[in-house]
Amino acid sequence: MSVLPHPQPSAQQPIGVFDSGIGGLSVLAALRRELPHERFVYLADSGCAPYGEKGDAYVTARSLAIARWLLARHGIKALVVACNTATAAAVEALRAELPGLPVIGVEPALKPAAALTRTGHVGVLATRGTVHSGRFARLRGAHEGREVRFSVQACDGLAHAIEQSTDAEPAPAAAAQARTAALCARYVQALGRFGSEPGAIDTLVLGCTHYVFAREQLRSLVGPQVQLIDTGEAVARQTRRMLEATNTLAPDAPRDEPVALLFTTGVLPALQAAAGRWLGLPPQACTLLPE
């Protein structure tokens, strides 16, 4: 495997972030809260989504191609893989090709869920690619035991439905929102009983960055007493630690440059709608990038 050349990172360079689509915007929102003086370049690879239902080789190839583009075109100082599936399939390959560049991945929050559960029963919603990865198996094995058990559900189609729910046209968006609600109901029911009673699931891990945007639907299904956990804040804190360790944290000073540039390989209006809805960014912050 070749090693990608890159200059020594500096504090003025942006942070690269990518996902298979708009789900990683939930991580980008957490990054912006934790690191308000940083600049970000985000790539939604919506034209090649969903990653979770494709093989590791495909996801790894896409992840490496995106990393090369972010380095060559934007000179990033760190890379956040804001996708559980891409982290599971490709984070080791990315770190091997990018020595010296901080690469921060995301993974389902099994460790904090195991610490928070009162009933000892944790539910996990994730993509098929994440659920069947060796990385997830090792993570589960490290935190499951006599005190904690995990019920895991692969959610085929859910990330894609959430992605399509941001369609700029009302009719397709409404249809996708209905599919999202139906899929959430199906997969929550498949996990079993939720609640605070002994044996019930009292903690639900959102194991895909897309699922954060279905939080309201999931909350209505599991009830107010169940804890919903995602990884955005933890990833943001880890990114800060990595930048501090490499002395590349941006100075606390105002800038003239845009705070975030967003690109998509999919449909531009969908990214613009999602960026406006969830991050408050203007349409001109988004650009179409051919696959």
CSV table of C-alpha atoms in Angstrom, one decimal:
chain,number,residue,atom,x,y,z
A,1,MET,CA,0.0,0.0,0.0
A,2,SER,CA,1.3,3.4,-0.9
A,3,VAL,CA,1.8,6.2,1.5
A,4,LEU,CA,0.2,9.5,0.6
A,5,PRO,CA,2.7,12.4,0.8
A,6,HIS,CA,1.4,15.5,2.6
A,7,PRO,CA,3.0,18.6,4.1
A,8,GLN,CA,3.4,19.1,7.9
A,9,PRO,CA,0.0,20.2,9.1
A,10,SER,CA,-0.4,23.7,10.5
A,11,ALA,CA,-3.0,25.4,12.7
A,12,GLN,CA,-4.4,27.4,9.7
A,13,GLN,CA,-5.4,24.3,7.7
A,14,PRO,CA,-9.0,23.0,7.7
A,15,ILE,CA,-10.2,19.7,9.2
A,16,GLY,CA,-11.6,17.2,6.7
A,17,VAL,CA,-14.8,15.4,7.5
A,18,PHE,CA,-16.6,12.8,5.3
A,19,ASP,CA,-19.6,10.4,5.4
A,20,SER,CA,-21.6,8.4,2.9
A,21,GLY,CA,-24.1,11.2,2.9
A,22,ILE,CA,-25.7,13.8,5.2
A,23,GLY,CA,-25.5,11.7,8.4
A,24,GLY,CA,-22.1,13.0,9.2
A,25,LEU,CA,-23.5,16.5,9.5
A,26,SER,CA,-24.5,15.4,13.0
A,27,VAL,CA,-20.8,14.9,13.8
A,28,LEU,CA,-19.9,18.2,12.0
A,29,ALA,CA,-22.4,20.0,14.2
A,30,ALA,CA,-20.7,18.6,17.3
A,31,LEU,CA,-17.3,19.5,15.9
A,32,ARG,CA,-18.3,23.1,15.3
A,33,ARG,CA,-19.6,23.4,18.9
A,34,GLU,CA,-16.4,22.0,20.3
A,35,LEU,CA,-14.0,23.7,17.9
A,36,PRO,CA,-15.7,27.1,17.0
A,37,HIS,CA,-12.5,28.6,15.6
A,38,GLU,CA,-11.7,25.8,13.2
A,39,ARG,CA,-12.5,25.6,9.4
A,40,PHE,CA,-14.1,22.4,8.0
A,41,VAL,CA,-14.4,20.8,4.6
A,42,TYR,CA,-17.1,18.2,4.5
A,43,LEU,CA,-17.8,15.7,1.8
A,44,ALA,CA,-21.1,13.8,1.6
A,45,ASP,CA,-20.5,10.9,-0.7
A,46,SER,CA,-24.3,10.6,-1.4
A,47,GLY,CA,-23.7,9.5,-5.0
A,48,CYS,CA,-22.2,6.3,-3.7
A,49,ALA,CA,-24.5,5.7,-0.7
A,50,PRO,CA,-25.4,3.7,1.2
A,51,TYR,CA,-22.1,2.4,2.4
A,52,GLY,CA,-23.7,0.1,5.0
A,53,GLU,CA,-25.0,-2.3,2.4
A,54,LYS,CA,-21.8,-2.5,0.3
A,55,GLY,CA,-18.7,-4.5,0.9
A,56,ASP,CA,-15.6,-3.5,2.8
A,57,ALA,CA,-13.4,-3.4,-0.4
A,58,TYR,CA,-15.8,-0.8,-2.0
A,59,VAL,CA,-16.0,1.3,1.2
A,60,THR,CA,-12.3,1.3,1.7
A,61,ALA,CA,-11.6,2.3,-1.9
A,62,ARG,CA,-14.1,5.2,-1.6
A,63,SER,CA,-12.6,6.3,1.7
A,64,LEU,CA,-9.1,6.4,0.3
A,65,ALA,CA,-10.2,8.3,-2.7
A,66,ILE,CA,-11.9,10.9,-0.5
A,67,ALA,CA,-8.9,11.2,1.7
A,68,ARG,CA,-6.7,11.8,-1.3
A,69,TRP,CA,-9.0,14.5,-2.6
A,70,LEU,CA,-9.3,16.3,0.7
A,71,LEU,CA,-5.5,16.3,1.0
A,72,ALA,CA,-4.7,17.4,-2.5
A,73,ARG,CA,-7.4,20.0,-2.8
A,74,HIS,CA,-7.8,21.4,0.7
A,75,GLY,CA,-4.6,20.5,2.6
A,76,ILE,CA,-6.4,19.2,5.6
A,77,LYS,CA,-4.6,18.9,9.0
A,78,ALA,CA,-6.9,16.1,10.3
A,79,LEU,CA,-9.5,13.7,9.0
A,80,VAL,CA,-12.7,12.8,10.7
A,81,VAL,CA,-14.4,9.7,9.4
A,82,ALA,CA,-17.9,10.6,10.3
A,83,CYS,CA,-19.3,7.2,9.3
A,84,ASN,CA,-19.5,4.1,11.4
A,85,THR,CA,-19.4,1.8,8.3
A,86,ALA,CA,-16.3,3.6,6.8
A,87,THR,CA,-14.6,3.5,10.2
A,88,ALA,CA,-15.2,-0.2,10.5
A,89,ALA,CA,-14.0,-1.0,7.0
A,90,ALA,CA,-11.3,1.6,6.3
A,91,VAL,CA,-9.9,3.4,9.3
A,92,GLU,CA,-6.8,1.1,9.5
A,93,ALA,CA,-6.1,1.6,5.8
A,94,LEU,CA,-6.5,5.3,6.1
A,95,ARG,CA,-4.0,5.5,9.0
A,96,ALA,CA,-1.5,3.3,7.1
A,97,GLU,CA,-1.7,5.7,4.1
A,98,LEU,CA,-1.7,8.9,6.1
A,99,PRO,CA,1.1,8.6,8.7
A,100,GLY,CA,1.4,11.7,10.8
A,101,LEU,CA,-2.1,12.9,10.0
A,102,PRO,CA,-4.6,12.5,12.8
A,103,VAL,CA,-7.4,10.2,11.6
A,104,ILE,CA,-10.4,10.1,13.9
A,105,GLY,CA,-13.1,7.5,13.4
A,106,VAL,CA,-16.5,6.9,14.9
A,107,GLU,CA,-17.9,3.7,16.3
A,108,PRO,CA,-21.1,2.8,18.1
A,109,ALA,CA,-21.1,4.0,21.7
A,110,LEU,CA,-21.1,0.6,23.4
A,111,LYS,CA,-18.7,1.6,26.1
A,112,PRO,CA,-20.7,4.6,27.5
A,113,ALA,CA,-23.9,2.7,27.0
A,114,ALA,CA,-22.6,-0.2,29.1
A,115,ALA,CA,-21.7,2.3,31.8
A,116,LEU,CA,-25.1,4.0,31.8
A,117,THR,CA,-27.5,1.1,31.6
A,118,ARG,CA,-29.4,0.3,34.8
A,119,THR,CA,-31.2,-2.8,33.6
A,120,GLY,CA,-28.1,-4.3,32.0
A,121,HIS,CA,-29.8,-4.5,28.6
A,122,VAL,CA,-28.6,-2.2,25.7
A,123,GLY,CA,-30.1,-2.0,22.2
A,124,VAL,CA,-28.0,-1.1,19.2
A,125,LEU,CA,-29.2,0.1,15.8
A,126,ALA,CA,-26.5,0.1,13.1
A,127,THR,CA,-26.0,-0.6,9.4
A,128,ARG,CA,-25.4,-4.1,8.2
A,129,GLY,CA,-21.8,-3.2,7.3
A,130,THR,CA,-21.1,-2.1,10.9
A,131,VAL,CA,-22.9,-5.0,12.6
A,132,HIS,CA,-21.0,-7.6,10.6
A,133,SER,CA,-17.5,-6.0,10.9
A,134,GLY,CA,-14.7,-7.4,12.9
A,135,ARG,CA,-14.2,-4.0,14.5
A,136,PHE,CA,-17.7,-4.1,15.9
A,137,ALA,CA,-17.3,-7.7,17.1
A,138,ARG,CA,-14.2,-6.7,19.1
A,139,LEU,CA,-15.9,-3.7,20.5
A,140,ARG,CA,-18.9,-5.8,21.6
A,141,GLY,CA,-16.7,-8.5,23.1
A,142,ALA,CA,-14.9,-5.9,25.1
A,143,HIS,CA,-18.0,-4.6,26.8
A,144,GLU,CA,-20.5,-7.4,26.9
A,145,GLY,CA,-20.6,-9.9,29.8
A,146,ARG,CA,-22.5,-11.0,32.9
A,147,GLU,CA,-23.5,-7.4,33.8
A,148,VAL,CA,-24.4,-6.1,30.3
A,149,ARG,CA,-25.9,-7.6,27.2
A,150,PHE,CA,-26.4,-6.0,23.8
A,151,SER,CA,-29.4,-6.6,21.4
A,152,VAL,CA,-28.2,-5.6,18.0
A,153,GLN,CA,-30.3,-4.8,14.9
A,154,ALA,CA,-29.0,-4.2,11.4
A,155,CYS,CA,-31.2,-1.5,9.8
A,156,ASP,CA,-31.2,-2.0,6.1
A,157,GLY,CA,-32.6,1.0,4.2
A,158,LEU,CA,-32.9,3.4,7.2
A,159,ALA,CA,-29.8,5.5,6.5
A,160,HIS,CA,-30.9,5.8,2.8
A,161,ALA,CA,-34.5,6.8,3.8
A,162,ILE,CA,-33.1,9.5,6.1
A,163,GLU,CA,-30.9,10.7,3.3
A,164,GLN,CA,-33.8,11.0,0.9
A,165,SER,CA,-36.0,12.8,3.5
A,166,THR,CA,-33.9,15.9,2.9
A,167,ASP,CA,-35.1,16.1,-0.8
A,168,ALA,CA,-35.8,19.7,-1.8
A,169,GLU,CA,-39.1,18.6,-3.4
A,170,PRO,CA,-41.9,18.2,-0.9
A,171,ALA,CA,-43.5,15.0,-2.3
A,172,PRO,CA,-40.3,12.8,-2.3
A,173,ALA,CA,-39.2,14.2,1.0
A,174,ALA,CA,-42.6,13.3,2.6
A,175,ALA,CA,-42.5,9.8,1.1
A,176,ALA,CA,-39.0,9.3,2.5
A,177,GLN,CA,-40.0,10.6,5.9
A,178,ALA,CA,-42.9,8.1,6.0
A,179,ARG,CA,-40.4,5.3,5.1
A,180,THR,CA,-38.1,6.5,7.8
A,181,ALA,CA,-40.9,6.4,10.4
A,182,ALA,CA,-41.9,2.9,9.2
A,183,LEU,CA,-38.4,1.5,9.3
A,184,CYS,CA,-37.7,3.0,12.7
A,185,ALA,CA,-40.9,1.3,14.0
A,186,ARG,CA,-39.9,-2.1,12.4
A,187,TYR,CA,-36.4,-2.1,13.8
A,188,VAL,CA,-37.3,-0.9,17.3
A,189,GLN,CA,-39.9,-3.6,17.5
A,190,ALA,CA,-37.4,-6.2,16.4
A,191,LEU,CA,-35.1,-5.3,19.3
A,192,GLY,CA,-37.7,-6.2,21.9
A,193,ARG,CA,-39.1,-4.5,25.1
A,194,PHE,CA,-38.0,-1.1,26.2
A,195,GLY,CA,-38.4,0.5,29.6
A,196,SER,CA,-36.9,0.6,33.1
A,197,GLU,CA,-38.2,-2.8,34.3
A,198,PRO,CA,-35.7,-5.6,34.8
A,199,GLY,CA,-34.6,-7.1,31.5
A,200,ALA,CA,-36.0,-4.3,29.4
A,201,ILE,CA,-33.8,-2.2,27.1
A,202,ASP,CA,-33.2,1.1,28.9
A,203,THR,CA,-30.4,2.4,26.6
A,204,LEU,CA,-30.4,2.7,22.8
A,205,VAL,CA,-27.2,3.2,20.9
A,206,LEU,CA,-27.6,5.1,17.5
A,207,GLY,CA,-24.8,3.3,15.7
A,208,CYS,CA,-25.0,5.3,12.5
A,209,THR,CA,-24.5,9.0,12.2
A,210,HIS,CA,-27.6,9.3,10.0
A,211,TYR,CA,-29.8,7.9,12.8
A,212,VAL,CA,-29.3,11.0,14.9
A,213,PHE,CA,-31.6,12.8,12.5
A,214,ALA,CA,-34.4,10.3,13.3
A,215,ARG,CA,-34.1,10.9,17.0
A,216,GLU,CA,-37.6,12.3,17.4
A,217,GLN,CA,-39.2,9.2,15.7
A,218,LEU,CA,-37.1,6.9,17.8
A,219,ARG,CA,-37.9,8.7,21.0
A,220,SER,CA,-41.6,8.5,20.3
A,221,LEU,CA,-41.2,4.7,19.9
A,222,VAL,CA,-39.0,3.8,22.9
A,223,GLY,CA,-40.4,6.3,25.5
A,224,PRO,CA,-38.9,9.1,27.5
A,225,GLN,CA,-37.2,6.9,30.1
A,226,VAL,CA,-34.9,5.3,27.5
A,227,GLN,CA,-31.4,6.9,27.0
A,228,LEU,CA,-30.5,7.5,23.4
A,229,ILE,CA,-26.7,7.7,22.8
A,230,ASP,CA,-24.7,8.8,19.8
A,231,THR,CA,-21.0,9.5,19.3
A,232,GLY,CA,-20.8,13.1,18.0
A,233,GLU,CA,-19.7,14.8,21.2
A,234,ALA,CA,-17.1,12.2,22.0
A,235,VAL,CA,-15.7,12.4,18.5
A,236,ALA,CA,-15.5,16.2,18.8
A,237,ARG,CA,-13.6,16.0,22.1
A,238,GLN,CA,-11.2,13.4,20.6
A,239,THR,CA,-10.5,15.7,17.6
A,240,ARG,CA,-9.7,18.5,20.0
A,241,ARG,CA,-7.3,16.2,21.9
A,242,MET,CA,-5.5,15.2,18.7
A,243,LEU,CA,-5.1,18.8,17.5
A,244,GLU,CA,-3.7,19.8,20.8
A,245,ALA,CA,-1.3,16.9,20.7
A,246,THR,CA,0.0,17.9,17.3
A,247,ASN,CA,0.0,21.7,18.2
A,248,THR,CA,-2.4,22.4,15.3
A,249,LEU,CA,-5.4,23.8,17.2
A,250,ALA,CA,-6.6,27.0,15.5
A,251,PRO,CA,-6.1,30.2,17.4
A,252,ASP,CA,-9.0,32.0,19.0
A,253,ALA,CA,-9.3,34.7,16.4
A,254,PRO,CA,-11.9,35.8,13.9
A,255,ARG,CA,-11.5,34.8,10.3
A,256,ASP,CA,-12.6,36.1,6.9
A,257,GLU,CA,-12.8,32.6,5.3
A,258,PRO,CA,-16.0,30.5,5.4
A,259,VAL,CA,-16.2,28.3,8.5
A,260,ALA,CA,-17.4,25.3,6.5
A,261,LEU,CA,-17.3,24.2,2.9
A,262,LEU,CA,-19.6,21.3,2.0
A,263,PHE,CA,-19.4,19.1,-1.1
A,264,THR,CA,-21.6,16.3,-2.3
A,265,THR,CA,-21.4,13.6,-5.0
A,266,GLY,CA,-25.2,13.4,-4.9
A,267,VAL,CA,-28.0,15.9,-5.3
A,268,LEU,CA,-26.9,19.4,-4.4
A,269,PRO,CA,-30.3,20.7,-3.2
A,270,ALA,CA,-30.6,17.8,-0.7
A,271,LEU,CA,-27.3,18.8,0.9
A,272,GLN,CA,-28.2,22.5,0.9
A,273,ALA,CA,-31.6,21.7,2.6
A,274,ALA,CA,-29.9,19.5,5.2
A,275,ALA,CA,-27.1,22.0,5.9
A,276,GLY,CA,-29.6,24.8,6.3
A,277,ARG,CA,-31.9,22.7,8.5
A,278,TRP,CA,-29.4,21.2,10.8
A,279,LEU,CA,-26.4,23.5,10.7
A,280,GLY,CA,-27.9,26.9,9.8
A,281,LEU,CA,-25.5,27.2,6.8
A,282,PRO,CA,-26.4,29.1,3.6
A,283,PRO,CA,-26.9,27.3,0.3
A,284,GLN,CA,-23.7,28.9,-1.1
A,285,ALA,CA,-21.7,26.9,1.4
A,286,CYS,CA,-22.5,23.7,-0.6
A,287,THR,CA,-21.0,22.6,-3.9
A,288,LEU,CA,-21.7,19.6,-6.3
A,289,LEU,CA,-18.7,17.4,-6.8
A,290,PRO,CA,-18.9,14.7,-9.5
A,291,GLU,CA,-18.1,11.2,-8.4
